[in-house]
Short mmCIF file of C-alpha atoms in Angstrom, two decimals:
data_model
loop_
_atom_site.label_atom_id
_atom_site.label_comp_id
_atom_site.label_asym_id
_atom_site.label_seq_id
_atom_site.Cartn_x
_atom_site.Cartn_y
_atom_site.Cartn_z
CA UNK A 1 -26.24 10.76 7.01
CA UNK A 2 -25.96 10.90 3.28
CA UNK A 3 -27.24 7.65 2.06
CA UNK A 4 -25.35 6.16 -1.39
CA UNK A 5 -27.31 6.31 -4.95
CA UNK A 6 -26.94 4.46 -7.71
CA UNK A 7 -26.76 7.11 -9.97
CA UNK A 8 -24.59 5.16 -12.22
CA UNK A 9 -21.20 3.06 -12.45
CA UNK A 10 -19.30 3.95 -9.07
CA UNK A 11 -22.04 5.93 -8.21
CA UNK A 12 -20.70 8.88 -10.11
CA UNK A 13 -18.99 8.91 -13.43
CA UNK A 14 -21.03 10.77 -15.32
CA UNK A 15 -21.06 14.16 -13.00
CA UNK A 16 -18.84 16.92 -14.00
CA UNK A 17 -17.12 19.70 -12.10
CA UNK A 18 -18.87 22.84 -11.41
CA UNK A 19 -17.83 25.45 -14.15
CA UNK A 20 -15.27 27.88 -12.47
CA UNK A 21 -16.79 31.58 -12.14
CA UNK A 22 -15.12 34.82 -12.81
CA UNK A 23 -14.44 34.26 -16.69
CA UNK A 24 -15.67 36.08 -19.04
CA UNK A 25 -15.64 34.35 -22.90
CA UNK A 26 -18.77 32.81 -22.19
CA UNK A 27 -16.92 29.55 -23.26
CA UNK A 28 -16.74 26.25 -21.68
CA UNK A 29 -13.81 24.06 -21.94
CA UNK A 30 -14.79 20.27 -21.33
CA UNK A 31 -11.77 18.06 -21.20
CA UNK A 32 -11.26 14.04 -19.60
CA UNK A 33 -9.56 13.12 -16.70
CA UNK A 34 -7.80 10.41 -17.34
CA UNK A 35 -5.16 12.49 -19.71
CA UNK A 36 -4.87 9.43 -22.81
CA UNK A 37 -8.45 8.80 -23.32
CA UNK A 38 -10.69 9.86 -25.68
CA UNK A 39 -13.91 10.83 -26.04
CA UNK A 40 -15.68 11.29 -29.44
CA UNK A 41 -19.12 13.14 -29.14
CA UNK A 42 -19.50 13.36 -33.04
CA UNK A 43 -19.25 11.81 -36.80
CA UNK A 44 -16.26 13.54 -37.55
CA UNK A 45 -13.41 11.70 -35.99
CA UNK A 46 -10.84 14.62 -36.17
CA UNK A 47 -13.06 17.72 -35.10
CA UNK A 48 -15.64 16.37 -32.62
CA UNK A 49 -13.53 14.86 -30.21
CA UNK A 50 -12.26 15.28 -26.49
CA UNK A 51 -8.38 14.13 -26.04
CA UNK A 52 -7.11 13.59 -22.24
CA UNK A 53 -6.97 16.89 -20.35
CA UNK A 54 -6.05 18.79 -23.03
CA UNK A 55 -9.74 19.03 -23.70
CA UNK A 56 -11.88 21.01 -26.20
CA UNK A 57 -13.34 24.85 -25.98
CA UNK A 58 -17.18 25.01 -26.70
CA UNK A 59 -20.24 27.48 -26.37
CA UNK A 60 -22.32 26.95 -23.77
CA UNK A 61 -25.29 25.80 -26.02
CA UNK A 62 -22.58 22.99 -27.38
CA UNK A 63 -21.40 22.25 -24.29
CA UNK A 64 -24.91 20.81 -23.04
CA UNK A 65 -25.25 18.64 -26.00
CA UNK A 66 -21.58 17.61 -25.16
CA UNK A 67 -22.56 16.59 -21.44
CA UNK A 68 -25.84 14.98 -22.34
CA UNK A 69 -23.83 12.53 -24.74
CA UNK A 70 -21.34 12.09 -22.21
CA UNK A 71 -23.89 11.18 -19.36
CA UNK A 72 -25.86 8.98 -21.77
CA UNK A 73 -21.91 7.02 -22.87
CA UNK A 74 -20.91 6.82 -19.22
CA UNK A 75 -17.85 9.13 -19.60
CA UNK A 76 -16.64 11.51 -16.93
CA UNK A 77 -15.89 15.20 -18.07
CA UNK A 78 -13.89 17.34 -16.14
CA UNK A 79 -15.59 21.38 -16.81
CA UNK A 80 -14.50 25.20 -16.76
CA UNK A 81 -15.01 28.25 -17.58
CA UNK A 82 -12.95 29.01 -20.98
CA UNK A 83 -10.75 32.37 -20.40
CA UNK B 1 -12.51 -11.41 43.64
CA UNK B 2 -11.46 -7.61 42.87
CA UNK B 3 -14.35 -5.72 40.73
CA UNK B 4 -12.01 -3.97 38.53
CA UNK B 5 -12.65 -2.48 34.71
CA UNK B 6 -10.70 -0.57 32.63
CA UNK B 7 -11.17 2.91 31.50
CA UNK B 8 -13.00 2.81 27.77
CA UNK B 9 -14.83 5.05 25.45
CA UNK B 10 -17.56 2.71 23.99
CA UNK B 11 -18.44 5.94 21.45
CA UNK B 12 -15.58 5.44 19.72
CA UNK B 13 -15.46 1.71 18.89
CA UNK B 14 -16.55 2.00 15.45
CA UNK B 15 -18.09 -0.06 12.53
CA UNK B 16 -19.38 0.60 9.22
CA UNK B 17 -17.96 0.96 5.71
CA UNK B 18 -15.43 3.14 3.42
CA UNK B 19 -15.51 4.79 0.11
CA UNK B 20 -12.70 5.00 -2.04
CA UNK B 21 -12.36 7.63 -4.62
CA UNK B 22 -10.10 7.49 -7.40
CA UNK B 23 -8.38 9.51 -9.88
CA UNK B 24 -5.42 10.18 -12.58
CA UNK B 25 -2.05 10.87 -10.79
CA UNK B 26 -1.28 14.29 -13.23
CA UNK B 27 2.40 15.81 -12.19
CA UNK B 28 2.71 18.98 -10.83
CA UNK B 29 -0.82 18.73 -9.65
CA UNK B 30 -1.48 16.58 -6.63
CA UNK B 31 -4.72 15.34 -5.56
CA UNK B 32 -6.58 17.46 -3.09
CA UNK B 33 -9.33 16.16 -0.62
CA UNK B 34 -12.44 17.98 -1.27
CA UNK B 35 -14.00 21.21 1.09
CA UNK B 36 -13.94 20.84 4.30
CA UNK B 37 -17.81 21.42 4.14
CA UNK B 38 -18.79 18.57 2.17
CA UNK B 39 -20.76 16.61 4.33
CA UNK B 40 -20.13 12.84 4.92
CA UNK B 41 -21.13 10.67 1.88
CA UNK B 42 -21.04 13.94 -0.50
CA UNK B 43 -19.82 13.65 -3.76
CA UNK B 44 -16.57 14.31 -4.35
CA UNK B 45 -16.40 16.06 -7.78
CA UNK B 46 -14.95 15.40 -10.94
CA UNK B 47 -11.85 14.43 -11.82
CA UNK B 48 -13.12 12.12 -8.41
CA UNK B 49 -15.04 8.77 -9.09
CA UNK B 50 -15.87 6.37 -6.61
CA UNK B 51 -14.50 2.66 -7.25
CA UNK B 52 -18.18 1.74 -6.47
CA UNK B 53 -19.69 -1.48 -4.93
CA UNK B 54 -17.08 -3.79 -3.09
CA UNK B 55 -18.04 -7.51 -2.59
CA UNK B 56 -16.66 -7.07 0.93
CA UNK B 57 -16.05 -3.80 1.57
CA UNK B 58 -12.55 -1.90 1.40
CA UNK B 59 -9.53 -3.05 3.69
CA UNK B 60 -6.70 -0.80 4.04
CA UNK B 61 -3.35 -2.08 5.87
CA UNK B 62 -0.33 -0.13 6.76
CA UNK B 63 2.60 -2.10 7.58
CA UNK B 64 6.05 -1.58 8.72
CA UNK B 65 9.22 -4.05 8.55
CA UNK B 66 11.90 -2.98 11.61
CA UNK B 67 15.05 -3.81 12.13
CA UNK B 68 16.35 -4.63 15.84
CA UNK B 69 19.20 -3.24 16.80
CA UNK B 70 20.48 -5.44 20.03
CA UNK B 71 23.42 -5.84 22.22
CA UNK B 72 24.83 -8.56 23.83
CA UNK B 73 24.18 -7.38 27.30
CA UNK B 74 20.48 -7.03 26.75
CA UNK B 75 17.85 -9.82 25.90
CA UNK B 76 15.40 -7.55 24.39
CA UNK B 77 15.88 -4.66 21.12
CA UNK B 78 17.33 -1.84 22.44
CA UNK B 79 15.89 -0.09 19.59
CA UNK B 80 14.18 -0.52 16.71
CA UNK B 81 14.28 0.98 12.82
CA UNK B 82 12.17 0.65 9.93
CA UNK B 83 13.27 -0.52 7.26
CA UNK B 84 10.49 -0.60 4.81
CA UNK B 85 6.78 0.38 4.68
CA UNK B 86 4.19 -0.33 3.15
CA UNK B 87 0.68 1.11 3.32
CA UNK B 88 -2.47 -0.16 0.94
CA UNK B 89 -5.75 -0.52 0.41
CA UNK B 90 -7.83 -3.50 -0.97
CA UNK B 91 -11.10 -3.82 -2.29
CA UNK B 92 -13.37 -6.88 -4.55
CA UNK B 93 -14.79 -4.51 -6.92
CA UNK B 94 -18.10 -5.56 -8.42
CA UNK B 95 -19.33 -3.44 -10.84
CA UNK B 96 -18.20 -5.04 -13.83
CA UNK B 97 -16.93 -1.63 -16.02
CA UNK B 98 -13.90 -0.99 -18.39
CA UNK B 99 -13.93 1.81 -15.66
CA UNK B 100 -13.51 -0.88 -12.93
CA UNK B 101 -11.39 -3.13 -15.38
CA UNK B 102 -8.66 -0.34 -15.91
CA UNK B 103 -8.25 0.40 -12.08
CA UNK B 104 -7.57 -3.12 -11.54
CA UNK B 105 -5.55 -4.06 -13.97
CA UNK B 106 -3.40 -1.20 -13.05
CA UNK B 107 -4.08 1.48 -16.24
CA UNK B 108 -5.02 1.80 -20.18
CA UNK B 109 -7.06 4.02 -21.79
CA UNK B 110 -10.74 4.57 -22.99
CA UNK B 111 -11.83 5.81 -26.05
CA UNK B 112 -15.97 6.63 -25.63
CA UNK B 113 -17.50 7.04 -29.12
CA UNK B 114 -21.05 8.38 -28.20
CA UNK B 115 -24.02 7.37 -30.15
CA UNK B 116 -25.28 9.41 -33.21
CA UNK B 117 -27.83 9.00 -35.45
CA UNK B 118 -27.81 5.71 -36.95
CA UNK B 119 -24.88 4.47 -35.16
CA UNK B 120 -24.21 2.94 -31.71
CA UNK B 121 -22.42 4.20 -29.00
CA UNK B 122 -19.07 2.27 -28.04
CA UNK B 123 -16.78 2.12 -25.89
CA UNK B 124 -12.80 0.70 -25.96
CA UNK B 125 -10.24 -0.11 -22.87
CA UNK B 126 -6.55 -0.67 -24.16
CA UNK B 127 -4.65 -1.82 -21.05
CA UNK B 128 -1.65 -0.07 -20.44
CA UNK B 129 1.73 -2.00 -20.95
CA UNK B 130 2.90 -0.26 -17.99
CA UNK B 131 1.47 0.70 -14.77
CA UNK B 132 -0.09 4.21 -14.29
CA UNK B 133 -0.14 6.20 -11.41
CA UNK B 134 -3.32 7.56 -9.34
CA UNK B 135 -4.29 8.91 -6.39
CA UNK B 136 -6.39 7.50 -4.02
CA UNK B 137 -8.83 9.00 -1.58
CA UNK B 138 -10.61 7.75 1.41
CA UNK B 139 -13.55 8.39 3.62
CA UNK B 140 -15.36 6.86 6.37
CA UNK B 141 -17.10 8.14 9.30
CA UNK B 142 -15.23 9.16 13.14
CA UNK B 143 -15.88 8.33 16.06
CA UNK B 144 -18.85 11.01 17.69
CA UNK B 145 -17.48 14.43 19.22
CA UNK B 146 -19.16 16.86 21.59
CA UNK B 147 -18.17 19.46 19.41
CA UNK B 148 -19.50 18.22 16.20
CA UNK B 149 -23.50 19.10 15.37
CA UNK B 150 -23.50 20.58 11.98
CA UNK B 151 -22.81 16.93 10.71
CA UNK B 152 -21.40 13.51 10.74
CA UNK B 153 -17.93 13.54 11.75
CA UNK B 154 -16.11 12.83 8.85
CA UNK B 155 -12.19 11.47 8.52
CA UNK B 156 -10.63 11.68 5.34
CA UNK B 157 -6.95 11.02 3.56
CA UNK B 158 -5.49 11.18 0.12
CA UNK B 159 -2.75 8.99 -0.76
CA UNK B 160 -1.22 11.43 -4.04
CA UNK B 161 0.13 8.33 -5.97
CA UNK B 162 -0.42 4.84 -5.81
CA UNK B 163 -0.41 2.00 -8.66
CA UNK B 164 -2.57 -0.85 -8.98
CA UNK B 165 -0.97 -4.08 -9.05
CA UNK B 166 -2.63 -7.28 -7.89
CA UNK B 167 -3.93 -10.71 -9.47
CA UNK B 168 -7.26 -10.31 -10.80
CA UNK B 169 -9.04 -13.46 -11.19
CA UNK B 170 -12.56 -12.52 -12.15
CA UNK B 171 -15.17 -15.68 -11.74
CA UNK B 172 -17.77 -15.59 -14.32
CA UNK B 173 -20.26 -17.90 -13.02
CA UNK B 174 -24.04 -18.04 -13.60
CA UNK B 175 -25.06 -17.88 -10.40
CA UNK B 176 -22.84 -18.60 -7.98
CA UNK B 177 -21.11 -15.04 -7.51
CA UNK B 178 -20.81 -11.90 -9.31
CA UNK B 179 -18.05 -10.89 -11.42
CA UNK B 180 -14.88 -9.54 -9.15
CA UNK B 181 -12.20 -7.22 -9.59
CA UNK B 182 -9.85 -7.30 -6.92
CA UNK B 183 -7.78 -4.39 -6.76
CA UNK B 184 -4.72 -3.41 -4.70
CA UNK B 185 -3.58 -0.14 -4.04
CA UNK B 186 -0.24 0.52 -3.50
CA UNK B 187 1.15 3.97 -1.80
CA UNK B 188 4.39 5.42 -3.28
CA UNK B 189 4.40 8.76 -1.60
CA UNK B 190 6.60 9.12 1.60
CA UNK B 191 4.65 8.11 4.47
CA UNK B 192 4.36 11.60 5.40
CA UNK B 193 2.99 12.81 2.46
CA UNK B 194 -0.36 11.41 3.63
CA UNK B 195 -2.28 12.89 6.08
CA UNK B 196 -5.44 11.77 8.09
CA UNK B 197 -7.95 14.37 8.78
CA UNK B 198 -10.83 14.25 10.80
CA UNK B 199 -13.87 17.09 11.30
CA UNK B 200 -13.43 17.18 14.85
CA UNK B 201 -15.69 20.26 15.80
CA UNK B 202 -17.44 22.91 13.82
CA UNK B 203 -17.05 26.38 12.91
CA UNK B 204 -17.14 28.58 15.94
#
């Protein structure tokens, strides 16, 4: 049996969903599950900033840096592939 | 004196906890439970989180009001029909989280500001003025089967949409208990919209 961890706040929130395959762009689109909150990963207030599941389109490379600040803030993302 | 005892299966008188899962009630996409292959205890991905530590674990309780339908010329119902339902599941949370504070309050939103250089990381919960909607899912271990080897026998169920409505009276006390955040779940799917599934044997 699969014992529980205490990887964080309800055990998961900071995990994200396996990137979809089959896409091409190279892409990733991160977006939030709850679809009203907001997530702000940088200084600027209007550009670096995840809204609800409408979500943001990122490289790969920016995408990491994306995750690790989401991991290290507690905040769930939801992640796929962008088309 | 007669040496009589009824028939039993002592395998499947069961104890031992549940996990909740929660998530954001979207339209037009329900909640799913996740692959059949994910073992018992697995994580259940994203948009999934668990609700987390429980002072008491999680209680669930269908119910069902009926209403008799008699006749004169018989003592007892001659029938009976529902006339309401209601199906929920309870839980003390205990990690103290805006996380945990929005799913028992019954909805608001959080706005994450992640730390940069120089400045802090913060975080903001705005309760909702109105209730939102989630789904709900649940998982706790079956009773053993012959059939099942490639695991623990799992049994899962989804409820699509429930709200969160309850009195939360949260102690903060130095030492005398943890912080709590009761939460009530509420179903408002038709009963039939949720379904209890079990892994009941593997794959041939």
């Amino acid at each position: 049996m699969t014992n529980p961890t205490d990887t964080g706040p309800g055990g998961n929130t900071t995990e994200t969903t396996p990137p979809k395959k089959a896409t091409s762009s190279g892409n990733v689109k991160l977006s939030l599950p709850y679809p009203n909150d907001v997530f702000q990963y940088g200084p600027d207030e209007s550009k670096h900033v995840i809204k609800g599941r409408k979500g943001v389109t990122l490289s790969r490379d920016d995408a990491d840096k994306v995750r690790k600040l989401a991991e290290l803030s507690g905040v769930q993302l939801l992640e796929e592939e962008a088309e | 004196m007669v040496n009589f005892t009824p028939r039993y299966s002592p395998d499947f008188v069961l104890t031992g906890p549940a996990q909740l899962w929660v998530q954001p009630w979207v339209f037009g996409t329900p909640a799913a439970l996740p692959a059949d292959t994910l073992e018992l205890g697995g994580l259940w991905t994203s948009p999934w989180r668990a609700i987390g530590a429980t002072k008491e674990g999680v209680t669930g309780r269908f119910s069902r009001t009926v209403q008799n339908i008699t006749i004169e010329e018989q003592m007892t119902p001659v029938d009976q029909k529902t006339t309401a339902a209601q199906f929920t599941f309870t839980a003390q949370l205990s990690e103290d989280t805006l996380e945990t504070i929005r799913d028992a309050y019954g909805g608001g939103t959080i706005t994450t500001v992640a730390p940069g250089s120089g400045t802090i990381g913060k975080k903001k919960l705005v309760i909702g003025d109105e209730l939102s909607y989630i789904a709900v899912g649940f998982e706790t271990f079956a009773s053993p089967r012959a059939g099942v080897t490639d695991g623990d026998p799992w049994r899962r169920l989804v409820v699509p949409k429930v709200s969160s409505a309850a009195e939360v009276e949260t102690p903060y006390r130095r030492a005398e208990s943890q912080r709590l955040y009761p939460v009530t779940f509420t179903s408002l799917v038709p009963i039939s919209d949720v379904e209890i599934w079990e892994y009941n044997a593997d794959a041939l």
